[in-house]
CSV table of C-alpha atoms in Angstrom, one decimal:
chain,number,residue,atom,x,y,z
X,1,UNK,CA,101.5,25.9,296.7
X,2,UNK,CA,105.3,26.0,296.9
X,3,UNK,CA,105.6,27.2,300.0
X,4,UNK,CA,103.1,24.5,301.3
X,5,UNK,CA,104.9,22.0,299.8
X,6,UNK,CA,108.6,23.1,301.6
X,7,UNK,CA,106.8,22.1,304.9
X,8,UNK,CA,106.4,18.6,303.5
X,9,UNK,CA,109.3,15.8,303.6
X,10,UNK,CA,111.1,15.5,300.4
X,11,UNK,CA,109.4,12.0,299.5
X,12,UNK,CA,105.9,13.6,299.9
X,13,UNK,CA,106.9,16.3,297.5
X,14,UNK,CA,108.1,13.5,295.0
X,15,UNK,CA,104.5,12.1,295.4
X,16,UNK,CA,102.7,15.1,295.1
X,17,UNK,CA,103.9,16.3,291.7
X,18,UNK,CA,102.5,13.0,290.6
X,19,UNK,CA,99.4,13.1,292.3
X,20,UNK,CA,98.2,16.7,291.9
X,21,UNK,CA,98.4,15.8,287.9
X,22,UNK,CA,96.7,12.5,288.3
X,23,UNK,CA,93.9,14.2,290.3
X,24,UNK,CA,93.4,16.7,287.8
X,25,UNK,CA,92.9,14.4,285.2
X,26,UNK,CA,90.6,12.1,287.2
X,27,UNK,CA,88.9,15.2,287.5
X,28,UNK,CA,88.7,16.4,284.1
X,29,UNK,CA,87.8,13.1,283.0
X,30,UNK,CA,84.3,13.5,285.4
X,31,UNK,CA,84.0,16.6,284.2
X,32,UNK,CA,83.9,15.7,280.9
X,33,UNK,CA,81.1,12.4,281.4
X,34,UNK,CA,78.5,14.8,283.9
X,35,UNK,CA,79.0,17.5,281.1
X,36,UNK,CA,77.9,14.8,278.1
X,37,UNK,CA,75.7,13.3,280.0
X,38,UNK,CA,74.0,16.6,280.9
X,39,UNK,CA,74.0,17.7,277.4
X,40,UNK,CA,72.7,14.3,276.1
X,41,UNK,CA,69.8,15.1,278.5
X,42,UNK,CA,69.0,18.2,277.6
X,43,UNK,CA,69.3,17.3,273.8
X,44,UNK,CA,66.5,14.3,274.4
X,45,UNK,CA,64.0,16.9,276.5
X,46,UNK,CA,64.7,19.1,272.9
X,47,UNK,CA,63.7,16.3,270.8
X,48,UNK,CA,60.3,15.3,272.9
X,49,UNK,CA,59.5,19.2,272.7
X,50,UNK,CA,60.2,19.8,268.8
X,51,UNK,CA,59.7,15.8,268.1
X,52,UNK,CA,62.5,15.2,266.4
X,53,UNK,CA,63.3,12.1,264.3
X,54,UNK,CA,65.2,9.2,265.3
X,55,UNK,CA,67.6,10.1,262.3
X,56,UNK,CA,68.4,13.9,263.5
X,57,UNK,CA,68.8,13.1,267.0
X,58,UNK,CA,72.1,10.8,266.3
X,59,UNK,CA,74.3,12.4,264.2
X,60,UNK,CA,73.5,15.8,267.0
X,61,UNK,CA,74.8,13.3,269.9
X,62,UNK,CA,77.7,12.2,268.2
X,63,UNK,CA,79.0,15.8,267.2
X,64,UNK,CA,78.5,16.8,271.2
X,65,UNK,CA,80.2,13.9,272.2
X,66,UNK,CA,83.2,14.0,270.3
X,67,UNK,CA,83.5,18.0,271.0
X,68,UNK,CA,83.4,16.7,274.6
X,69,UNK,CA,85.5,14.1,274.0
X,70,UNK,CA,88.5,16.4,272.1
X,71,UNK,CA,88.5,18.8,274.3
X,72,UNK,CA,88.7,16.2,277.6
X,73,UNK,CA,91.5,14.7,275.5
X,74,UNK,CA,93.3,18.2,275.1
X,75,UNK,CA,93.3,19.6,278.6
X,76,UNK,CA,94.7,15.8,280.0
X,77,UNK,CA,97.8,16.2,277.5
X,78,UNK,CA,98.0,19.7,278.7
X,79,UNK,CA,98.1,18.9,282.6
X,80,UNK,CA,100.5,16.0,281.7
X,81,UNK,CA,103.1,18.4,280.3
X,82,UNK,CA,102.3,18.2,276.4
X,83,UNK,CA,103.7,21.7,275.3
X,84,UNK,CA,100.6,24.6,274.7
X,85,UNK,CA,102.4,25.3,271.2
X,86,UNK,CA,102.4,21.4,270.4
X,87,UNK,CA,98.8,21.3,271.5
X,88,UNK,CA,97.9,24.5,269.4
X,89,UNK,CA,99.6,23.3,266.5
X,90,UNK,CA,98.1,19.6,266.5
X,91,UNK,CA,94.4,21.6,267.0
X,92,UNK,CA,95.3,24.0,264.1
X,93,UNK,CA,96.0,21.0,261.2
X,94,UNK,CA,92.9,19.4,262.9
X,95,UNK,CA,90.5,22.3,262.1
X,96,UNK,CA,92.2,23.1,258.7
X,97,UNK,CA,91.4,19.3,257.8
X,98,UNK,CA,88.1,19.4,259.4
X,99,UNK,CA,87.4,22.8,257.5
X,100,UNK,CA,88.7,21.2,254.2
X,101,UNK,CA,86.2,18.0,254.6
X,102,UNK,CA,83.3,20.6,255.3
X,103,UNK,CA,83.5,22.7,252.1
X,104,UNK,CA,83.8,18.9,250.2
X,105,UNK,CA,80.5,18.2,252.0
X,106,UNK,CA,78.8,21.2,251.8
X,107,UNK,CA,76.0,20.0,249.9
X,108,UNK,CA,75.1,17.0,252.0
X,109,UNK,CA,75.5,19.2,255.4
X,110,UNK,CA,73.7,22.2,253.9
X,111,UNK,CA,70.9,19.3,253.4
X,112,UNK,CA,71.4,18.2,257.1
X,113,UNK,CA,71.3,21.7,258.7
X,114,UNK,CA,67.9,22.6,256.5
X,115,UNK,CA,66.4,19.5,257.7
X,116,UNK,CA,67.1,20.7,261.5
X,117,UNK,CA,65.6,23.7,260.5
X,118,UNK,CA,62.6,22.3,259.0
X,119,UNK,CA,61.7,20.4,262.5
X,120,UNK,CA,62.7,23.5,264.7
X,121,UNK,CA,60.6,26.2,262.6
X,122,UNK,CA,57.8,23.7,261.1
X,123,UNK,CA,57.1,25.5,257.4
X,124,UNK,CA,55.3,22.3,256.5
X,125,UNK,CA,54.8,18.9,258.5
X,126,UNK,CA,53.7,15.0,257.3
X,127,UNK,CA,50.6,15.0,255.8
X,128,UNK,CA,50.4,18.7,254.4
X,129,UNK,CA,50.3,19.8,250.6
X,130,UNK,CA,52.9,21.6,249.5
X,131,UNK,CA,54.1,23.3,246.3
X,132,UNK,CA,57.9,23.6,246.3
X,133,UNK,CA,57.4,27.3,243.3
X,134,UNK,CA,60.5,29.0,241.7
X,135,UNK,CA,58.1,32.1,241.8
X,136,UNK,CA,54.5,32.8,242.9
X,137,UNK,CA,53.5,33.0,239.4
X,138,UNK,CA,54.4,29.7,238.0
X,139,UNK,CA,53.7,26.3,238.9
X,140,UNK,CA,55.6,23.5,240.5
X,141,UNK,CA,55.8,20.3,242.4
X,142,UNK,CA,52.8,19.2,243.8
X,143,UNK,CA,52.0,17.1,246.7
X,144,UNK,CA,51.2,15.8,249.9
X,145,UNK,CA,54.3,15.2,252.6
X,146,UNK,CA,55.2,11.3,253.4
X,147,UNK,CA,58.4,11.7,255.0
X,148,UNK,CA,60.9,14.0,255.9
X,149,UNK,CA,64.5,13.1,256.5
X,150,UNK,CA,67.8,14.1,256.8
X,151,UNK,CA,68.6,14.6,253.3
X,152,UNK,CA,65.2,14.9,251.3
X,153,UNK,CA,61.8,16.1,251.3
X,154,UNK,CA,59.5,13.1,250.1
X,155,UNK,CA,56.3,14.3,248.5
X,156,UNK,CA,53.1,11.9,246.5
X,157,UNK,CA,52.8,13.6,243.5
X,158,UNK,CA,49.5,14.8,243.3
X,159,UNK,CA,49.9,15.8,239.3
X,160,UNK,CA,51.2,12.1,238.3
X,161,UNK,CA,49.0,10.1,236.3
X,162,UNK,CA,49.5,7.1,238.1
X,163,UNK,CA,48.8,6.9,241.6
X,164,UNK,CA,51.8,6.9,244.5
X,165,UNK,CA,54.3,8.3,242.1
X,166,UNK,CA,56.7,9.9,244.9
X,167,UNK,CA,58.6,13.2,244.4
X,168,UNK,CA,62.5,13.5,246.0
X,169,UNK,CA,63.4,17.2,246.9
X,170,UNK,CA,66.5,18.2,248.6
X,171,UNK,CA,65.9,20.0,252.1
X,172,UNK,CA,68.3,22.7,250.9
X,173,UNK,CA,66.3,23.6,248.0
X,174,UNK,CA,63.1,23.8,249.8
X,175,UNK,CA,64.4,27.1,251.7
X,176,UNK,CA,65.3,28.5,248.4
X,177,UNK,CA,62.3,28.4,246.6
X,178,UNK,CA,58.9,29.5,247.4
X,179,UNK,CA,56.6,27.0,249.4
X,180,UNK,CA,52.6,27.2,249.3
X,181,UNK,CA,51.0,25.6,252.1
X,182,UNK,CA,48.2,23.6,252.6
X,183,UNK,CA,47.6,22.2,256.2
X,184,UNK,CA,46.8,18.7,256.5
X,185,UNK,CA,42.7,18.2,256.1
X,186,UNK,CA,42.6,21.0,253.8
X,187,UNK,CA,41.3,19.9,250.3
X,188,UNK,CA,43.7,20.7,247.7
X,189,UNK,CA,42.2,23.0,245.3
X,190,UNK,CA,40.6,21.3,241.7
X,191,UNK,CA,43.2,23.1,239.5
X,192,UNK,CA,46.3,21.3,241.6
X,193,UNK,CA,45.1,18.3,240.7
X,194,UNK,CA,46.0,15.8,237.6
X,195,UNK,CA,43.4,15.5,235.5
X,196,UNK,CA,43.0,12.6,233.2
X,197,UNK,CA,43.1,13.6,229.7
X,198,UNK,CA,39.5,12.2,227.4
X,199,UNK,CA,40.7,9.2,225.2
X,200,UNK,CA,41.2,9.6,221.7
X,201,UNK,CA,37.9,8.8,219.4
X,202,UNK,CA,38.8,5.4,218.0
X,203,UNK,CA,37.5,5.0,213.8
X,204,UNK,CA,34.5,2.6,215.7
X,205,UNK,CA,33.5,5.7,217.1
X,206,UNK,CA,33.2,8.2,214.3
X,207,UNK,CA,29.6,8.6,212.8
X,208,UNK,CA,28.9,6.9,209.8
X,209,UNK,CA,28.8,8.2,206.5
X,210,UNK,CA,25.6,9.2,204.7
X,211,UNK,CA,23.8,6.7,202.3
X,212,UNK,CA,24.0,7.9,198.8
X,213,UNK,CA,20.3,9.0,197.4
X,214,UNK,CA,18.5,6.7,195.1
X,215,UNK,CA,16.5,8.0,193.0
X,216,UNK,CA,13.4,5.6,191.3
């Protein structure tokens, strides 16, 4: 490259160490839109194939887009003679605040990343019974699926009393506990099942006492 450029008149050299940068950048820039466009893609063909909600498919888009973005951003400040130390540094504090804000939200991400999970490997879908069980052996929540989102499990209480009583369980704690299945269609068995407990005999209700004997 330097020996090409010696064959050039001074004022073209001048011109080129300004333009070889600026096409670099133009085509990192490109780079950087056909790569999140191309991932956007494949991330929507993902979601048709596993259907994935509305609510999961954002918050996925936003991370690739920003990764995108940062790193676009990076390589321009490198090719427009931001110092590799400065850069390195600057990424460094980044990550060590990014790392900081992840361990404050574990519980909220961990919730997140277990929903994914539930979509990808389908343990249970809307409309099936499940019993969330801290063992095999002893009972717990009952109830059919009504929505699945990005933080909770919503179950319809199938031991409630009343009717539509709604059960919130973290998507985290779903994967650590046991889960007993039944697939939408499939009658839930008799003994899952509330059942209503025989009203008290009110003092109407009691027999009546006998009729002393009279005697002639």
């Amino acid at each position: 490259m330097i020996r090409w450029k010696t064959h050039l008149p001074v004022w073209m050299q001048d011109w080129l160490d300004l333009i070889i940068p600026g096409v670099q950048i133009i085509l990192i820039i490109v780079a950087a839109m056909l790569l999140q466009r191309l991932l956007k893609r494949v991330i929507h063909r993902a979601s048709d194939h596993y259907q994935f909600p509305h609510e999961l498919l954002m918050p996925v888009t936003t991370v690739v887009r920003w990764i995108i973005i940062i790193s676009a951003a990076l390589m321009v400040l490198e090719r427009m003679g931001v110092s590799a130390s400065v850069l390195w540094t600057a990424f460094t504090g980044f990550a060590t605040v990014g790392a900081v804000a992840f361990f404050a939200a574990w519980s909220v991400l961990s919730n997140l990343f277990c929903a994914f999970l539930i979509f990808i490997v389908g343990p249970f879908r809307v409309g099936d019974h499940i019993e969330v069980l801290d063992t095999a052996e002893k009972p717990g929540a009952v109830g059919r699926v009504v929505d699945i989102n990005l933080l909770y499990t919503t179950l319809e209480d199938s031991t409630a009393p009343e009717p539509g009583t709604l059960l919130q369980i973290p998507n985290a704690l779903i994967f650590q506990r046991v889960v007993r299945r039944w697939r939408a269609g499939t009658p839930l068995p008799e003994d899952k099942l509330h059942k209503p407990t025989p009203p008290e005999p009110s003092a109407s209700d009691a027999p009546a006492a006998p009729k002393p004997a009279t005697f002639p």
